[in-house]
Amino acid sequence: MKQQPRVLVVEDEPAIAELVLVNLRHNGFTPVWSEDGVAAQREIDAVLPDVILLDWMLPGQSGLALARKWRGHERTRSVPILMLTARGDEPDKVSGLDAGADDYITKPFSTQELLARIRAVLRRRSPQEGTDIVEVGALSLDAATHRVNWQTRPLKVGPTEFKLLHFLMTHPERVHSRSQLLDKVWGDHVFIEERTVDVHVKRLRESLGAAAAMVETVRGAGYRLTTQAAIPVTG
Ligand code: CA
């Protein structure tokens, strides 16, 4: 059975938090409530949530500061953040997205809208669950049929390299450390040496051929899939 997505709700107003928690619980989520950034950080340190619902106005550190902090930390870097803002605060929304939030929702919101937004950020961030085609530059990957194309030409990619590429393509332009890739691609509880990642990245590059340069090594940090790399033009 699929595990229920864990949603960390960071909200200081008990009435709103209660409403959100009840609705999440009734719709197949496991919600956890924190009243401020300190409590939320404790929760994150204990169990990493699948998505964070983050109020803008909080006692202590603001939602904006928290989003920026969590985006900058390795452990929380890829956890989707959905920001709650007050109606009509356009500059807030922009700075929220700048700080690394994936989406925002304006108060007051309908629970249907909230659930739809949460499902949307989870879909965008869960490579294993989607059946959609992912495209980055001229590279496209179909998770349903396990096909990879480069400029419409099919590429042969092994199963582990496929999973690795799928993860990189659904999280492009970000640097992922070897340990993060082990967590996300090989799974949390498997003990594998970090060198294994290098081996599969090498194989992936071989499979990608002309597109190999898209998989960049970031010295001392890890790997990144990017469209910014200089790619040789193939006729
Ligand atoms: Ca608040």
PDB file of C-alpha atoms and ligand atoms in Angstrom:
ATOM      1  CA  MET A   1       0.000   0.000   0.000  1.00  0.00           C
ATOM      2  CA  LYS A   2       1.193   3.495  -0.823  1.00  0.00           C
ATOM      3  CA  GLN A   3       2.151   5.585   2.181  1.00  0.00           C
ATOM      4  CA  GLN A   4       0.057   8.674   2.849  1.00  0.00           C
ATOM      5  CA  PRO A   5       1.951  11.862   2.023  1.00  0.00           C
ATOM      6  CA  ARG A   6       3.085  13.655   5.161  1.00  0.00           C
ATOM      7  CA  VAL A   7       2.182  17.355   5.176  1.00  0.00           C
ATOM      8  CA  LEU A   8       3.853  19.690   7.647  1.00  0.00           C
ATOM      9  CA  VAL A   9       1.472  22.580   8.351  1.00  0.00           C
ATOM     10  CA  VAL A  10       3.301  25.628   9.769  1.00  0.00           C
ATOM     11  CA  GLU A  11       0.519  27.956  10.884  1.00  0.00           C
ATOM     12  CA  ASP A  12       0.119  29.983  14.080  1.00  0.00           C
ATOM     13  CA  GLU A  13      -3.645  30.455  13.898  1.00  0.00           C
ATOM     14  CA  PRO A  14      -5.235  27.396  15.536  1.00  0.00           C
ATOM     15  CA  ALA A  15      -8.591  27.816  13.741  1.00  0.00           C
ATOM     16  CA  ILE A  16      -6.986  27.747  10.292  1.00  0.00           C
ATOM     17  CA  ALA A  17      -4.605  24.963  11.261  1.00  0.00           C
ATOM     18  CA  GLU A  18      -7.473  22.850  12.579  1.00  0.00           C
ATOM     19  CA  LEU A  19      -9.507  23.319   9.388  1.00  0.00           C
ATOM     20  CA  VAL A  20      -6.530  22.400   7.221  1.00  0.00           C
ATOM     21  CA  LEU A  21      -5.591  19.398   9.350  1.00  0.00           C
ATOM     22  CA  VAL A  22      -9.107  17.943   9.338  1.00  0.00           C
ATOM     23  CA  ASN A  23      -9.362  18.285   5.566  1.00  0.00           C
ATOM     24  CA  LEU A  24      -5.958  16.778   4.942  1.00  0.00           C
ATOM     25  CA  ARG A  25      -6.734  13.854   7.232  1.00  0.00           C
ATOM     26  CA  HIS A  26     -10.005  13.174   5.410  1.00  0.00           C
ATOM     27  CA  ASN A  27      -8.296  13.234   2.031  1.00  0.00           C
ATOM     28  CA  GLY A  28      -5.551  10.696   2.429  1.00  0.00           C
ATOM     29  CA  PHE A  29      -2.781  12.828   3.913  1.00  0.00           C
ATOM     30  CA  THR A  30      -0.932  12.589   7.207  1.00  0.00           C
ATOM     31  CA  PRO A  31      -0.802  16.167   8.513  1.00  0.00           C
ATOM     32  CA  VAL A  32       1.516  17.392  11.261  1.00  0.00           C
ATOM     33  CA  TRP A  33       1.042  20.805  12.834  1.00  0.00           C
ATOM     34  CA  SER A  34       3.746  23.230  13.997  1.00  0.00           C
ATOM     35  CA  GLU A  35       2.927  26.695  15.328  1.00  0.00           C
ATOM     36  CA  ASP A  36       6.225  28.327  14.425  1.00  0.00           C
ATOM     37  CA  GLY A  37       9.571  27.865  12.740  1.00  0.00           C
ATOM     38  CA  VAL A  38      11.284  26.393  15.784  1.00  0.00           C
ATOM     39  CA  ALA A  39       8.667  23.663  16.222  1.00  0.00           C
ATOM     40  CA  ALA A  40       8.637  23.057  12.455  1.00  0.00           C
ATOM     41  CA  GLN A  41      12.412  22.613  12.404  1.00  0.00           C
ATOM     42  CA  ARG A  42      12.172  20.048  15.225  1.00  0.00           C
ATOM     43  CA  GLU A  43       9.561  18.187  13.217  1.00  0.00           C
ATOM     44  CA  ILE A  44      11.675  18.268  10.048  1.00  0.00           C
ATOM     45  CA  ASP A  45      14.725  17.026  11.943  1.00  0.00           C
ATOM     46  CA  ALA A  46      12.667  14.085  13.228  1.00  0.00           C
ATOM     47  CA  VAL A  47      10.758  13.111  10.070  1.00  0.00           C
ATOM     48  CA  LEU A  48      11.156  14.718   6.666  1.00  0.00           C
ATOM     49  CA  PRO A  49       7.700  15.729   5.347  1.00  0.00           C
ATOM     50  CA  ASP A  50       6.617  15.195   1.714  1.00  0.00           C
ATOM     51  CA  VAL A  51       5.354  18.743   1.481  1.00  0.00           C
ATOM     52  CA  ILE A  52       5.396  21.861   3.686  1.00  0.00           C
ATOM     53  CA  LEU A  53       2.410  24.195   3.930  1.00  0.00           C
ATOM     54  CA  LEU A  54       3.935  27.402   5.207  1.00  0.00           C
ATOM     55  CA  ASP A  55       2.129  30.470   6.537  1.00  0.00           C
ATOM     56  CA  TRP A  56       3.734  33.791   5.641  1.00  0.00           C
ATOM     57  CA  MET A  57       3.032  35.633   8.895  1.00  0.00           C
ATOM     58  CA  LEU A  58       4.413  33.644  11.816  1.00  0.00           C
ATOM     59  CA  PRO A  59       5.717  34.562  15.255  1.00  0.00           C
ATOM     60  CA  GLY A  60       9.528  34.502  15.235  1.00  0.00           C
ATOM     61  CA  GLN A  61      10.969  33.698  11.832  1.00  0.00           C
ATOM     62  CA  SER A  62       8.656  34.588   8.945  1.00  0.00           C
ATOM     63  CA  GLY A  63       7.502  32.063   6.370  1.00  0.00           C
ATOM     64  CA  LEU A  64       9.726  33.807   3.852  1.00  0.00           C
ATOM     65  CA  ALA A  65      12.842  33.378   6.015  1.00  0.00           C
ATOM     66  CA  LEU A  66      11.939  29.740   6.681  1.00  0.00           C
ATOM     67  CA  ALA A  67      11.396  28.980   2.991  1.00  0.00           C
ATOM     68  CA  ARG A  68      14.785  30.476   2.189  1.00  0.00           C
ATOM     69  CA  LYS A  69      16.459  28.533   4.994  1.00  0.00           C
ATOM     70  CA  TRP A  70      14.907  25.185   4.057  1.00  0.00           C
ATOM     71  CA  ARG A  71      15.678  25.688   0.377  1.00  0.00           C
ATOM     72  CA  GLY A  72      19.294  26.248   1.332  1.00  0.00           C
ATOM     73  CA  HIS A  73      19.606  23.136   3.504  1.00  0.00           C
ATOM     74  CA  GLU A  74      20.546  19.861   1.908  1.00  0.00           C
ATOM     75  CA  ARG A  75      17.967  17.836   3.853  1.00  0.00           C
ATOM     76  CA  THR A  76      15.011  20.029   2.919  1.00  0.00           C
ATOM     77  CA  ARG A  77      16.164  21.287  -0.487  1.00  0.00           C
ATOM     78  CA  SER A  78      13.724  19.196  -2.547  1.00  0.00           C
ATOM     79  CA  VAL A  79      10.731  19.250  -0.225  1.00  0.00           C
ATOM     80  CA  PRO A  80       7.934  21.179  -1.966  1.00  0.00           C
ATOM     81  CA  ILE A  81       6.864  24.348  -0.124  1.00  0.00           C
ATOM     82  CA  LEU A  82       3.388  25.774  -0.570  1.00  0.00           C
ATOM     83  CA  MET A  83       3.168  29.280   0.876  1.00  0.00           C
ATOM     84  CA  LEU A  84       0.049  30.787   2.474  1.00  0.00           C
ATOM     85  CA  THR A  85      -0.255  34.522   1.865  1.00  0.00           C
ATOM     86  CA  ALA A  86      -2.840  37.200   2.595  1.00  0.00           C
ATOM     87  CA  ARG A  87      -5.151  38.327  -0.192  1.00  0.00           C
ATOM     88  CA  GLY A  88      -3.724  40.770  -2.697  1.00  0.00           C
ATOM     89  CA  ASP A  89      -0.137  40.681  -1.466  1.00  0.00           C
ATOM     90  CA  GLU A  90       1.414  40.478  -4.927  1.00  0.00           C
ATOM     91  CA  PRO A  91       4.947  41.470  -3.841  1.00  0.00           C
ATOM     92  CA  ASP A  92       4.731  38.804  -1.131  1.00  0.00           C
ATOM     93  CA  LYS A  93       3.942  36.127  -3.680  1.00  0.00           C
ATOM     94  CA  VAL A  94       6.849  37.139  -5.834  1.00  0.00           C
ATOM     95  CA  SER A  95       9.334  37.186  -2.965  1.00  0.00           C
ATOM     96  CA  GLY A  96       7.893  33.888  -1.696  1.00  0.00           C
ATOM     97  CA  LEU A  97       8.600  32.249  -5.029  1.00  0.00           C
ATOM     98  CA  ASP A  98      12.019  33.929  -5.106  1.00  0.00           C
ATOM     99  CA  ALA A  99      12.754  32.465  -1.685  1.00  0.00           C
ATOM    100  CA  GLY A 100      12.134  29.003  -3.081  1.00  0.00           C
ATOM    101  CA  ALA A 101       8.440  28.321  -2.514  1.00  0.00           C
ATOM    102  CA  ASP A 102       6.947  26.071  -5.213  1.00  0.00           C
ATOM    103  CA  ASP A 103       3.545  27.684  -5.185  1.00  0.00           C
ATOM    104  CA  TYR A 104       1.404  29.940  -3.046  1.00  0.00           C
ATOM    105  CA  ILE A 105      -2.218  30.009  -2.042  1.00  0.00           C
ATOM    106  CA  THR A 106      -4.114  33.116  -0.963  1.00  0.00           C
ATOM    107  CA  LYS A 107      -6.133  33.291   2.250  1.00  0.00           C
ATOM    108  CA  PRO A 108      -9.031  32.749   2.524  1.00  0.00           C
ATOM    109  CA  PHE A 109      -8.834  29.633   0.366  1.00  0.00           C
ATOM    110  CA  SER A 110     -11.225  26.791  -0.327  1.00  0.00           C
ATOM    111  CA  THR A 111     -10.160  23.398   0.940  1.00  0.00           C
ATOM    112  CA  GLN A 112     -10.642  21.985  -2.577  1.00  0.00           C
ATOM    113  CA  GLU A 113      -8.184  24.513  -3.946  1.00  0.00           C
ATOM    114  CA  LEU A 114      -5.725  23.756  -1.174  1.00  0.00           C
ATOM    115  CA  LEU A 115      -5.917  20.004  -1.803  1.00  0.00           C
ATOM    116  CA  ALA A 116      -5.530  20.526  -5.554  1.00  0.00           C
ATOM    117  CA  ARG A 117      -2.414  22.683  -5.044  1.00  0.00           C
ATOM    118  CA  ILE A 118      -0.870  20.184  -2.643  1.00  0.00           C
ATOM    119  CA  ARG A 119      -1.485  17.327  -5.081  1.00  0.00           C
ATOM    120  CA  ALA A 120       0.003  19.411  -7.891  1.00  0.00           C
ATOM    121  CA  VAL A 121       3.281  20.169  -6.082  1.00  0.00           C
ATOM    122  CA  LEU A 122       3.538  16.528  -5.021  1.00  0.00           C
ATOM    123  CA  ARG A 123       3.044  15.387  -8.623  1.00  0.00           C
ATOM    124  CA  ARG A 124       5.688  17.777  -9.845  1.00  0.00           C
ATOM    125  CA  ARG A 125       8.150  16.542  -7.240  1.00  0.00           C
ATOM    126  CA  SER A 126       7.470  12.789  -7.281  1.00  0.00           C
ATOM    127  CA  PRO A 127       9.147  11.216 -10.262  1.00  0.00           C
ATOM    128  CA  GLN A 128       8.134   7.689  -9.208  1.00  0.00           C
ATOM    129  CA  GLU A 129       4.410   8.389  -9.203  1.00  0.00           C
ATOM    130  CA  GLY A 130       3.869  10.343 -12.384  1.00  0.00           C
ATOM    131  CA  THR A 131       3.193   8.741 -15.741  1.00  0.00           C
ATOM    132  CA  ASP A 132       3.770  11.951 -17.638  1.00  0.00           C
ATOM    133  CA  ILE A 133       6.428  12.717 -20.145  1.00  0.00           C
ATOM    134  CA  VAL A 134       9.212  14.868 -18.743  1.00  0.00           C
ATOM    135  CA  GLU A 135      11.130  17.178 -21.055  1.00  0.00           C
ATOM    136  CA  VAL A 136      14.328  19.065 -20.391  1.00  0.00           C
ATOM    137  CA  GLY A 137      15.822  20.762 -23.416  1.00  0.00           C
ATOM    138  CA  ALA A 138      15.784  18.297 -26.314  1.00  0.00           C
ATOM    139  CA  LEU A 139      15.727  15.369 -23.903  1.00  0.00           C
ATOM    140  CA  SER A 140      12.413  13.673 -23.202  1.00  0.00           C
ATOM    141  CA  LEU A 141      11.584  10.772 -20.932  1.00  0.00           C
ATOM    142  CA  ASP A 142       8.361   8.794 -20.731  1.00  0.00           C
ATOM    143  CA  ALA A 143       8.012   7.155 -17.327  1.00  0.00           C
ATOM    144  CA  ALA A 144       5.074   5.016 -18.447  1.00  0.00           C
ATOM    145  CA  THR A 145       6.841   3.368 -21.380  1.00  0.00           C
ATOM    146  CA  HIS A 146      10.426   3.710 -20.041  1.00  0.00           C
ATOM    147  CA  ARG A 147      11.540   5.476 -23.207  1.00  0.00           C
ATOM    148  CA  VAL A 148      14.136   8.210 -23.491  1.00  0.00           C
ATOM    149  CA  ASN A 149      14.545  10.371 -26.581  1.00  0.00           C
ATOM    150  CA  TRP A 150      17.137  12.922 -27.540  1.00  0.00           C
ATOM    151  CA  GLN A 151      16.008  15.207 -30.378  1.00  0.00           C
ATOM    152  CA  THR A 152      13.288  12.579 -31.088  1.00  0.00           C
ATOM    153  CA  ARG A 153      15.884   9.806 -31.424  1.00  0.00           C
ATOM    154  CA  PRO A 154      15.489   6.897 -28.977  1.00  0.00           C
ATOM    155  CA  LEU A 155      18.324   6.259 -26.514  1.00  0.00           C
ATOM    156  CA  LYS A 156      19.154   3.015 -24.756  1.00  0.00           C
ATOM    157  CA  VAL A 157      19.253   3.642 -20.999  1.00  0.00           C
ATOM    158  CA  GLY A 158      19.673   0.954 -18.315  1.00  0.00           C
ATOM    159  CA  PRO A 159      17.128   0.641 -15.479  1.00  0.00           C
ATOM    160  CA  THR A 160      19.170   2.358 -12.755  1.00  0.00           C
ATOM    161  CA  GLU A 161      20.354   5.053 -15.158  1.00  0.00           C
ATOM    162  CA  PHE A 162      16.705   5.533 -16.163  1.00  0.00           C
ATOM    163  CA  LYS A 163      15.680   6.146 -12.542  1.00  0.00           C
ATOM    164  CA  LEU A 164      18.631   8.463 -12.051  1.00  0.00           C
ATOM    165  CA  LEU A 165      17.819  10.402 -15.229  1.00  0.00           C
ATOM    166  CA  HIS A 166      14.148  10.580 -14.261  1.00  0.00           C
ATOM    167  CA  PHE A 167      15.056  12.112 -10.922  1.00  0.00           C
ATOM    168  CA  LEU A 168      17.491  14.595 -12.484  1.00  0.00           C
ATOM    169  CA  MET A 169      14.983  15.576 -15.181  1.00  0.00           C
ATOM    170  CA  THR A 170      12.222  16.201 -12.658  1.00  0.00           C
ATOM    171  CA  HIS A 171      14.634  18.290 -10.566  1.00  0.00           C
ATOM    172  CA  PRO A 172      16.692  20.098 -13.216  1.00  0.00           C
ATOM    173  CA  GLU A 173      19.211  22.896 -12.692  1.00  0.00           C
ATOM    174  CA  ARG A 174      19.677  21.989  -9.024  1.00  0.00           C
ATOM    175  CA  VAL A 175      22.789  20.403  -7.625  1.00  0.00           C
ATOM    176  CA  HIS A 176      22.206  17.044  -5.936  1.00  0.00           C
ATOM    177  CA  SER A 177      24.842  15.543  -3.671  1.00  0.00           C
ATOM    178  CA  ARG A 178      25.725  11.872  -4.003  1.00  0.00           C
ATOM    179  CA  SER A 179      23.969  11.091  -0.733  1.00  0.00           C
ATOM    180  CA  GLN A 180      20.804  12.878  -1.888  1.00  0.00           C
ATOM    181  CA  LEU A 181      20.834  10.883  -5.111  1.00  0.00           C
ATOM    182  CA  LEU A 182      21.268   7.672  -3.134  1.00  0.00           C
ATOM    183  CA  ASP A 183      18.268   8.647  -1.007  1.00  0.00           C
ATOM    184  CA  LYS A 184      16.068   9.614  -3.925  1.00  0.00           C
ATOM    185  CA  VAL A 185      17.063   7.118  -6.583  1.00  0.00           C
ATOM    186  CA  TRP A 186      18.229   4.067  -4.675  1.00  0.00           C
ATOM    187  CA  GLY A 187      15.909   4.565  -1.683  1.00  0.00           C
ATOM    188  CA  ASP A 188      16.352   5.697   1.868  1.00  0.00           C
ATOM    189  CA  HIS A 189      17.208   2.437   3.588  1.00  0.00           C
ATOM    190  CA  VAL A 190      19.698   0.890   1.226  1.00  0.00           C
ATOM    191  CA  PHE A 191      23.341   1.120   2.111  1.00  0.00           C
ATOM    192  CA  ILE A 192      25.361   1.745  -1.014  1.00  0.00           C
ATOM    193  CA  GLU A 193      28.680   3.504  -1.349  1.00  0.00           C
ATOM    194  CA  GLU A 194      28.590   6.995  -2.787  1.00  0.00           C
ATOM    195  CA  ARG A 195      31.035   5.860  -5.475  1.00  0.00           C
ATOM    196  CA  THR A 196      28.157   3.835  -6.934  1.00  0.00           C
ATOM    197  CA  VAL A 197      26.508   7.086  -7.948  1.00  0.00           C
ATOM    198  CA  ASP A 198      29.602   8.052  -9.951  1.00  0.00           C
ATOM    199  CA  VAL A 199      29.544   4.715 -11.767  1.00  0.00           C
ATOM    200  CA  HIS A 200      25.914   5.137 -12.803  1.00  0.00           C
ATOM    201  CA  VAL A 201      26.425   8.768 -13.787  1.00  0.00           C
ATOM    202  CA  LYS A 202      29.255   7.622 -16.050  1.00  0.00           C
ATOM    203  CA  ARG A 203      26.993   4.980 -17.628  1.00  0.00           C
ATOM    204  CA  LEU A 204      24.190   7.492 -17.972  1.00  0.00           C
ATOM    205  CA  ARG A 205      26.491   9.877 -19.828  1.00  0.00           C
ATOM    206  CA  GLU A 206      27.543   7.064 -22.150  1.00  0.00           C
ATOM    207  CA  SER A 207      23.869   6.339 -22.877  1.00  0.00           C
ATOM    208  CA  LEU A 208      23.089   9.988 -23.505  1.00  0.00           C
ATOM    209  CA  GLY A 209      25.755  10.387 -26.164  1.00  0.00           C
ATOM    210  CA  ALA A 210      25.567  13.931 -27.533  1.00  0.00           C
ATOM    211  CA  ALA A 211      23.440  15.015 -24.570  1.00  0.00           C
ATOM    212  CA  ALA A 212      26.000  13.760 -22.026  1.00  0.00           C
ATOM    213  CA  ALA A 213      27.168  17.309 -21.298  1.00  0.00           C
ATOM    214  CA  MET A 214      23.756  18.056 -19.783  1.00  0.00           C
ATOM    215  CA  VAL A 215      24.779  15.971 -16.774  1.00  0.00           C
ATOM    216  CA  GLU A 216      27.273  18.258 -15.084  1.00  0.00           C
ATOM    217  CA  THR A 217      29.667  17.415 -12.302  1.00  0.00           C
ATOM    218  CA  VAL A 218      29.686  20.222  -9.758  1.00  0.00           C
ATOM    219  CA  ARG A 219      33.027  19.947  -8.019  1.00  0.00           C
ATOM    220  CA  GLY A 220      32.731  19.226  -4.306  1.00  0.00           C
ATOM    221  CA  ALA A 221      28.913  19.308  -4.469  1.00  0.00           C
ATOM    222  CA  GLY A 222      27.479  16.618  -6.726  1.00  0.00           C
ATOM    223  CA  TYR A 223      25.628  16.455 -10.013  1.00  0.00           C
ATOM    224  CA  ARG A 224      23.184  18.604 -11.897  1.00  0.00           C
ATOM    225  CA  LEU A 225      21.131  18.244 -15.047  1.00  0.00           C
ATOM    226  CA  THR A 226      21.252  21.488 -16.951  1.00  0.00           C
ATOM    227  CA  THR A 227      20.218  22.958 -20.273  1.00  0.00           C
ATOM    228  CA  GLN A 228      22.946  25.590 -19.845  1.00  0.00           C
ATOM    229  CA  ALA A 229      25.741  23.233 -20.854  1.00  0.00           C
ATOM    230  CA  ALA A 230      27.398  23.565 -24.219  1.00  0.00           C
ATOM    231  CA  ILE A 231      25.968  20.698 -26.253  1.00  0.00           C
ATOM    232  CA  PRO A 232      27.485  19.726 -29.565  1.00  0.00           C
ATOM    233  CA  VAL A 233      25.019  20.100 -32.429  1.00  0.00           C
ATOM    234  CA  THR A 234      24.370  16.817 -34.140  1.00  0.00           C
ATOM    235  CA  GLY A 235      23.128  16.616 -37.680  1.00  0.00           C
TER     236      GLY A 235
HETATM  237 CA    CA B   1      -0.210  33.676  10.607  1.00  0.00          CA
END
